[in-house]
Amino acid sequence: MGVDYYNILKLSRNATEEDVKKSYKRLAMKWHPDKNAVNTKEAEAKFKQISESYDVLSDPDKRQIYDLYGEEGLKSGLYPPPSPKDKDSTYGGAFKFSPRDAEDIFEEFFGVLDGGRVRNSAAAAGKKAAVVETKLPCTLEELYKGSKRKMQISRIDLDVSGKPITVEEVLSIHIKPGWKKGTRITFPEKGNHEPGSAAGDLIFIVDEKPHPTFKRDCNDLIMNQRISLLDALTGKNLSVTTLDGRDLAVSVSEIVKPGQEIVVENEGMPISKEPGKNGDLRIKFDVKFPSRLSAEQKSDLRRVLGKSV
C-alpha cells in the first residue's frame, strides 16, 4: 500500500498548505532526534517520515502524483509530471522523486538546534533579547548555612510558529554558604524570547534581608551588646545564638569601655572561596550607665575606685 503521508502528519486529504505547515512544525519539533536523547533511533525514524511527508504534501506537483498513484507511484518514476519543471531524461520525461534532506527542511523553519534548544540565525549571529534581572532576598541564616530554593518564573517564549506565549516553570537555585549581597546567579536563555533574537538570560541577584541580631561586614558579623556598668567593670558571661543555631559562650573578663569591641575568631560568615574558613564575630559593647546614684552609692564608689584612678 505504501506510506500514508496524510496519516503521518495527522491530516485529512483536503488539508490546506497552511495545515501542512502547522502539523509539520508541531511534529518535527516533538520528534527531532536532539530532543529525544532516550529514544534516539525511534525519533530519527519518525523525524524522517515527518520530513518526507511534509516534502511531498507541501509540493503541489509531488502531492498531485501521490494523490493519484500513492507513494510507490510517486517514487517509481513511471508517471508524467503535472508540470514540466521536474522532468528527467533518464525517466523519459517522467517525474523523478528526489527527497529533500530532513535537517534542511527543519532549519528553514526553526534554525539550528543547539543542545536541544532552537538556535535561529539571529542567535547564531549573537543577537539576544535583553537580560532580565530580579532580586533574590536571602536571610543571613541562608547565606551562612546555604540552602536550596525553588523559584517559579513566568517568561515570554515563542511557539513553533514564532508567536509569543507565556511560559511558567520552576527553577532550582543552590545558595552556597558565604554568598554576599550582589552575587549573581545566571540562567542562560531563561529570560524573555523576542522574534529575531535568541532568548535572553535570567539573572538572580542576591539581596540580604536585615537581621535582628547581626549585621554583616564583608565576611565578619557585627553584634551590638548592651551591658550594665556593673558587668562592664566586673565581667560577664554571654550566650550568643549563632546563625546555625549553636549556643556560643563568650566570656568577658576584662573591663569593658563604652564602644569597645571584642573579636571572636572564625565565628563570622563562611568565606565562599575558601571552604572551611570563616570571618570573625565582632561584639561591640554599649555600656549602660545608671541614671542616678544615691549619696551612699557615690561614697562607696569613691572609696572603691578612688585608689585606682
mmCIF file with all atom_site columns, N, CA, C and O in Angstrom, residues 122-123 126-132 156 189 191-202:
data_model
loop_
_atom_site.group_PDB
_atom_site.id
_atom_site.type_symbol
_atom_site.label_atom_id
_atom_site.label_alt_id
_atom_site.label_comp_id
_atom_site.label_asym_id
_atom_site.label_entity_id
_atom_site.label_seq_id
_atom_site.pdbx_PDB_ins_code
_atom_site.Cartn_x
_atom_site.Cartn_y
_atom_site.Cartn_z
_atom_site.occupancy
_atom_site.B_iso_or_equiv
_atom_site.pdbx_formal_charge
_atom_site.auth_seq_id
_atom_site.auth_comp_id
_atom_site.auth_asym_id
_atom_site.auth_atom_id
_atom_site.pdbx_PDB_model_num
ATOM 1  N N  . ALA A 1 122 ? 19.455 34.494 14.037 1.00 0.00 ? 122 ALA A N  1
ATOM 2  C CA . ALA A 1 122 ? 19.770 35.657 14.862 1.00 0.00 ? 122 ALA A CA 1
ATOM 3  C C  . ALA A 1 122 ? 20.602 35.258 16.061 1.00 0.00 ? 122 ALA A C  1
ATOM 4  O O  . ALA A 1 122 ? 21.531 35.951 16.461 1.00 0.00 ? 122 ALA A O  1
ATOM 5  N N  . ALA A 1 123 ? 20.286 34.084 16.642 1.00 0.00 ? 123 ALA A N  1
ATOM 6  C CA . ALA A 1 123 ? 21.065 33.607 17.781 1.00 0.00 ? 123 ALA A CA 1
ATOM 7  C C  . ALA A 1 123 ? 22.469 33.275 17.352 1.00 0.00 ? 123 ALA A C  1
ATOM 8  O O  . ALA A 1 123 ? 23.448 33.527 18.059 1.00 0.00 ? 123 ALA A O  1
ATOM 9  N N  . GLY A 1 126 ? 24.639 36.078 17.319 1.00 0.00 ? 126 GLY A N  1
ATOM 10 C CA . GLY A 1 126 ? 24.936 36.664 18.619 1.00 0.00 ? 126 GLY A CA 1
ATOM 11 C C  . GLY A 1 126 ? 23.885 37.631 19.129 1.00 0.00 ? 126 GLY A C  1
ATOM 12 O O  . GLY A 1 126 ? 24.088 38.292 20.130 1.00 0.00 ? 126 GLY A O  1
ATOM 13 N N  . LYS A 1 127 ? 22.731 37.736 18.452 1.00 0.00 ? 127 LYS A N  1
ATOM 14 C CA . LYS A 1 127 ? 21.678 38.634 18.898 1.00 0.00 ? 127 LYS A CA 1
ATOM 15 C C  . LYS A 1 127 ? 20.857 37.954 19.988 1.00 0.00 ? 127 LYS A C  1
ATOM 16 O O  . LYS A 1 127 ? 20.354 36.857 19.801 1.00 0.00 ? 127 LYS A O  1
ATOM 17 N N  . LYS A 1 128 ? 20.726 38.626 21.135 1.00 0.00 ? 128 LYS A N  1
ATOM 18 C CA . LYS A 1 128 ? 19.958 38.068 22.234 1.00 0.00 ? 128 LYS A CA 1
ATOM 19 C C  . LYS A 1 128 ? 19.018 39.128 22.775 1.00 0.00 ? 128 LYS A C  1
ATOM 20 O O  . LYS A 1 128 ? 19.294 40.330 22.706 1.00 0.00 ? 128 LYS A O  1
ATOM 21 N N  . ALA A 1 129 ? 17.914 38.660 23.313 1.00 0.00 ? 129 ALA A N  1
ATOM 22 C CA . ALA A 1 129 ? 16.977 39.573 23.965 1.00 0.00 ? 129 ALA A CA 1
ATOM 23 C C  . ALA A 1 129 ? 17.626 40.145 25.226 1.00 0.00 ? 129 ALA A C  1
ATOM 24 O O  . ALA A 1 129 ? 18.612 39.613 25.741 1.00 0.00 ? 129 ALA A O  1
ATOM 25 N N  . ALA A 1 130 ? 17.053 41.219 25.734 1.00 0.00 ? 130 ALA A N  1
ATOM 26 C CA . ALA A 1 130 ? 17.613 41.893 26.916 1.00 0.00 ? 130 ALA A CA 1
ATOM 27 C C  . ALA A 1 130 ? 17.625 40.968 28.128 1.00 0.00 ? 130 ALA A C  1
ATOM 28 O O  . ALA A 1 130 ? 16.734 40.126 28.298 1.00 0.00 ? 130 ALA A O  1
ATOM 29 N N  . VAL A 1 131 ? 18.636 41.142 28.957 1.00 0.00 ? 131 VAL A N  1
ATOM 30 C CA . VAL A 1 131 ? 18.753 40.364 30.189 1.00 0.00 ? 131 VAL A CA 1
ATOM 31 C C  . VAL A 1 131 ? 17.651 40.776 31.164 1.00 0.00 ? 131 VAL A C  1
ATOM 32 O O  . VAL A 1 131 ? 17.320 41.958 31.291 1.00 0.00 ? 131 VAL A O  1
ATOM 33 N N  . VAL A 1 132 ? 17.082 39.796 31.847 1.00 0.00 ? 132 VAL A N  1
ATOM 34 C CA . VAL A 1 132 ? 16.096 40.067 32.893 1.00 0.00 ? 132 VAL A CA 1
ATOM 35 C C  . VAL A 1 132 ? 16.775 39.846 34.248 1.00 0.00 ? 132 VAL A C  1
ATOM 36 O O  . VAL A 1 132 ? 17.318 38.777 34.513 1.00 0.00 ? 132 VAL A O  1
ATOM 37 N N  . ILE A 1 156 ? 8.274  35.159 28.574 1.00 0.00 ? 156 ILE A N  1
ATOM 38 C CA . ILE A 1 156 ? 7.735  35.137 27.220 1.00 0.00 ? 156 ILE A CA 1
ATOM 39 C C  . ILE A 1 156 ? 8.613  34.251 26.350 1.00 0.00 ? 156 ILE A C  1
ATOM 40 O O  . ILE A 1 156 ? 9.821  34.438 26.273 1.00 0.00 ? 156 ILE A O  1
ATOM 41 N N  . GLU A 1 189 ? 19.385 31.836 28.744 1.00 0.00 ? 189 GLU A N  1
ATOM 42 C CA . GLU A 1 189 ? 18.205 31.691 27.887 1.00 0.00 ? 189 GLU A CA 1
ATOM 43 C C  . GLU A 1 189 ? 16.922 31.373 28.656 1.00 0.00 ? 189 GLU A C  1
ATOM 44 O O  . GLU A 1 189 ? 16.008 30.744 28.128 1.00 0.00 ? 189 GLU A O  1
ATOM 45 N N  . GLY A 1 191 ? 15.359 34.003 30.111 1.00 0.00 ? 191 GLY A N  1
ATOM 46 C CA . GLY A 1 191 ? 14.652 35.273 30.083 1.00 0.00 ? 191 GLY A CA 1
ATOM 47 C C  . GLY A 1 191 ? 13.616 35.270 28.981 1.00 0.00 ? 191 GLY A C  1
ATOM 48 O O  . GLY A 1 191 ? 13.192 34.208 28.503 1.00 0.00 ? 191 GLY A O  1
ATOM 49 N N  . ASN A 1 192 ? 13.217 36.434 28.552 1.00 0.00 ? 192 ASN A N  1
ATOM 50 C CA . ASN A 1 192 ? 12.199 36.532 27.504 1.00 0.00 ? 192 ASN A CA 1
ATOM 51 C C  . ASN A 1 192 ? 12.793 36.248 26.128 1.00 0.00 ? 192 ASN A C  1
ATOM 52 O O  . ASN A 1 192 ? 13.985 36.464 25.892 1.00 0.00 ? 192 ASN A O  1
ATOM 53 N N  . HIS A 1 193 ? 11.951 35.751 25.245 1.00 0.00 ? 193 HIS A N  1
ATOM 54 C CA . HIS A 1 193 ? 12.352 35.412 23.879 1.00 0.00 ? 193 HIS A CA 1
ATOM 55 C C  . HIS A 1 193 ? 11.597 36.327 22.929 1.00 0.00 ? 193 HIS A C  1
ATOM 56 O O  . HIS A 1 193 ? 10.370 36.370 22.949 1.00 0.00 ? 193 HIS A O  1
ATOM 57 N N  . GLU A 1 194 ? 12.346 37.064 22.126 1.00 0.00 ? 194 GLU A N  1
ATOM 58 C CA . GLU A 1 194 ? 11.738 38.007 21.199 1.00 0.00 ? 194 GLU A CA 1
ATOM 59 C C  . GLU A 1 194 ? 11.974 37.563 19.761 1.00 0.00 ? 194 GLU A C  1
ATOM 60 O O  . GLU A 1 194 ? 13.014 36.956 19.468 1.00 0.00 ? 194 GLU A O  1
ATOM 61 N N  . PRO A 1 195 ? 11.049 37.835 18.861 1.00 0.00 ? 195 PRO A N  1
ATOM 62 C CA . PRO A 1 195 ? 11.262 37.482 17.451 1.00 0.00 ? 195 PRO A CA 1
ATOM 63 C C  . PRO A 1 195 ? 12.542 38.130 16.916 1.00 0.00 ? 195 PRO A C  1
ATOM 64 O O  . PRO A 1 195 ? 12.835 39.281 17.200 1.00 0.00 ? 195 PRO A O  1
ATOM 65 N N  . GLY A 1 196 ? 13.303 37.354 16.167 1.00 0.00 ? 196 GLY A N  1
ATOM 66 C CA . GLY A 1 196 ? 14.526 37.870 15.577 1.00 0.00 ? 196 GLY A CA 1
ATOM 67 C C  . GLY A 1 196 ? 15.722 37.857 16.485 1.00 0.00 ? 196 GLY A C  1
ATOM 68 O O  . GLY A 1 196 ? 16.780 38.398 16.152 1.00 0.00 ? 196 GLY A O  1
ATOM 69 N N  . SER A 1 197 ? 15.595 37.239 17.648 1.00 0.00 ? 197 SER A N  1
ATOM 70 C CA . SER A 1 197 ? 16.730 37.175 18.573 1.00 0.00 ? 197 SER A CA 1
ATOM 71 C C  . SER A 1 197 ? 16.632 35.906 19.404 1.00 0.00 ? 197 SER A C  1
ATOM 72 O O  . SER A 1 197 ? 15.579 35.294 19.500 1.00 0.00 ? 197 SER A O  1
ATOM 73 N N  . ALA A 1 198 ? 17.751 35.530 19.986 1.00 0.00 ? 198 ALA A N  1
ATOM 74 C CA . ALA A 1 198 ? 17.747 34.382 20.899 1.00 0.00 ? 198 ALA A CA 1
ATOM 75 C C  . ALA A 1 198 ? 17.156 34.815 22.229 1.00 0.00 ? 198 ALA A C  1
ATOM 76 O O  . ALA A 1 198 ? 17.095 36.000 22.554 1.00 0.00 ? 198 ALA A O  1
ATOM 77 N N  . ALA A 1 199 ? 16.717 33.836 23.020 1.00 0.00 ? 199 ALA A N  1
ATOM 78 C CA . ALA A 1 199 ? 16.170 34.147 24.344 1.00 0.00 ? 199 ALA A CA 1
ATOM 79 C C  . ALA A 1 199 ? 17.240 34.792 25.205 1.00 0.00 ? 199 ALA A C  1
ATOM 80 O O  . ALA A 1 199 ? 18.411 34.402 25.175 1.00 0.00 ? 199 ALA A O  1
ATOM 81 N N  . GLY A 1 200 ? 16.853 35.798 25.970 1.00 0.00 ? 200 GLY A N  1
ATOM 82 C CA . GLY A 1 200 ? 17.790 36.466 26.872 1.00 0.00 ? 200 GLY A CA 1
ATOM 83 C C  . GLY A 1 200 ? 18.047 35.641 28.120 1.00 0.00 ? 200 GLY A C  1
ATOM 84 O O  . GLY A 1 200 ? 17.384 34.633 28.380 1.00 0.00 ? 200 GLY A O  1
ATOM 85 N N  . ASP A 1 201 ? 19.015 36.073 28.915 1.00 0.00 ? 201 ASP A N  1
ATOM 86 C CA . ASP A 1 201 ? 19.358 35.383 30.156 1.00 0.00 ? 201 ASP A CA 1
ATOM 87 C C  . ASP A 1 201 ? 18.518 35.929 31.310 1.00 0.00 ? 201 ASP A C  1
ATOM 88 O O  . ASP A 1 201 ? 18.086 37.085 31.303 1.00 0.00 ? 201 ASP A O  1
ATOM 89 N N  . LEU A 1 202 ? 18.327 35.077 32.310 1.00 0.00 ? 202 LEU A N  1
ATOM 90 C CA . LEU A 1 202 ? 17.669 35.484 33.551 1.00 0.00 ? 202 LEU A CA 1
ATOM 91 C C  . LEU A 1 202 ? 18.719 35.481 34.650 1.00 0.00 ? 202 LEU A C  1
ATOM 92 O O  . LEU A 1 202 ? 19.421 34.483 34.836 1.00 0.00 ? 202 LEU A O  1
#
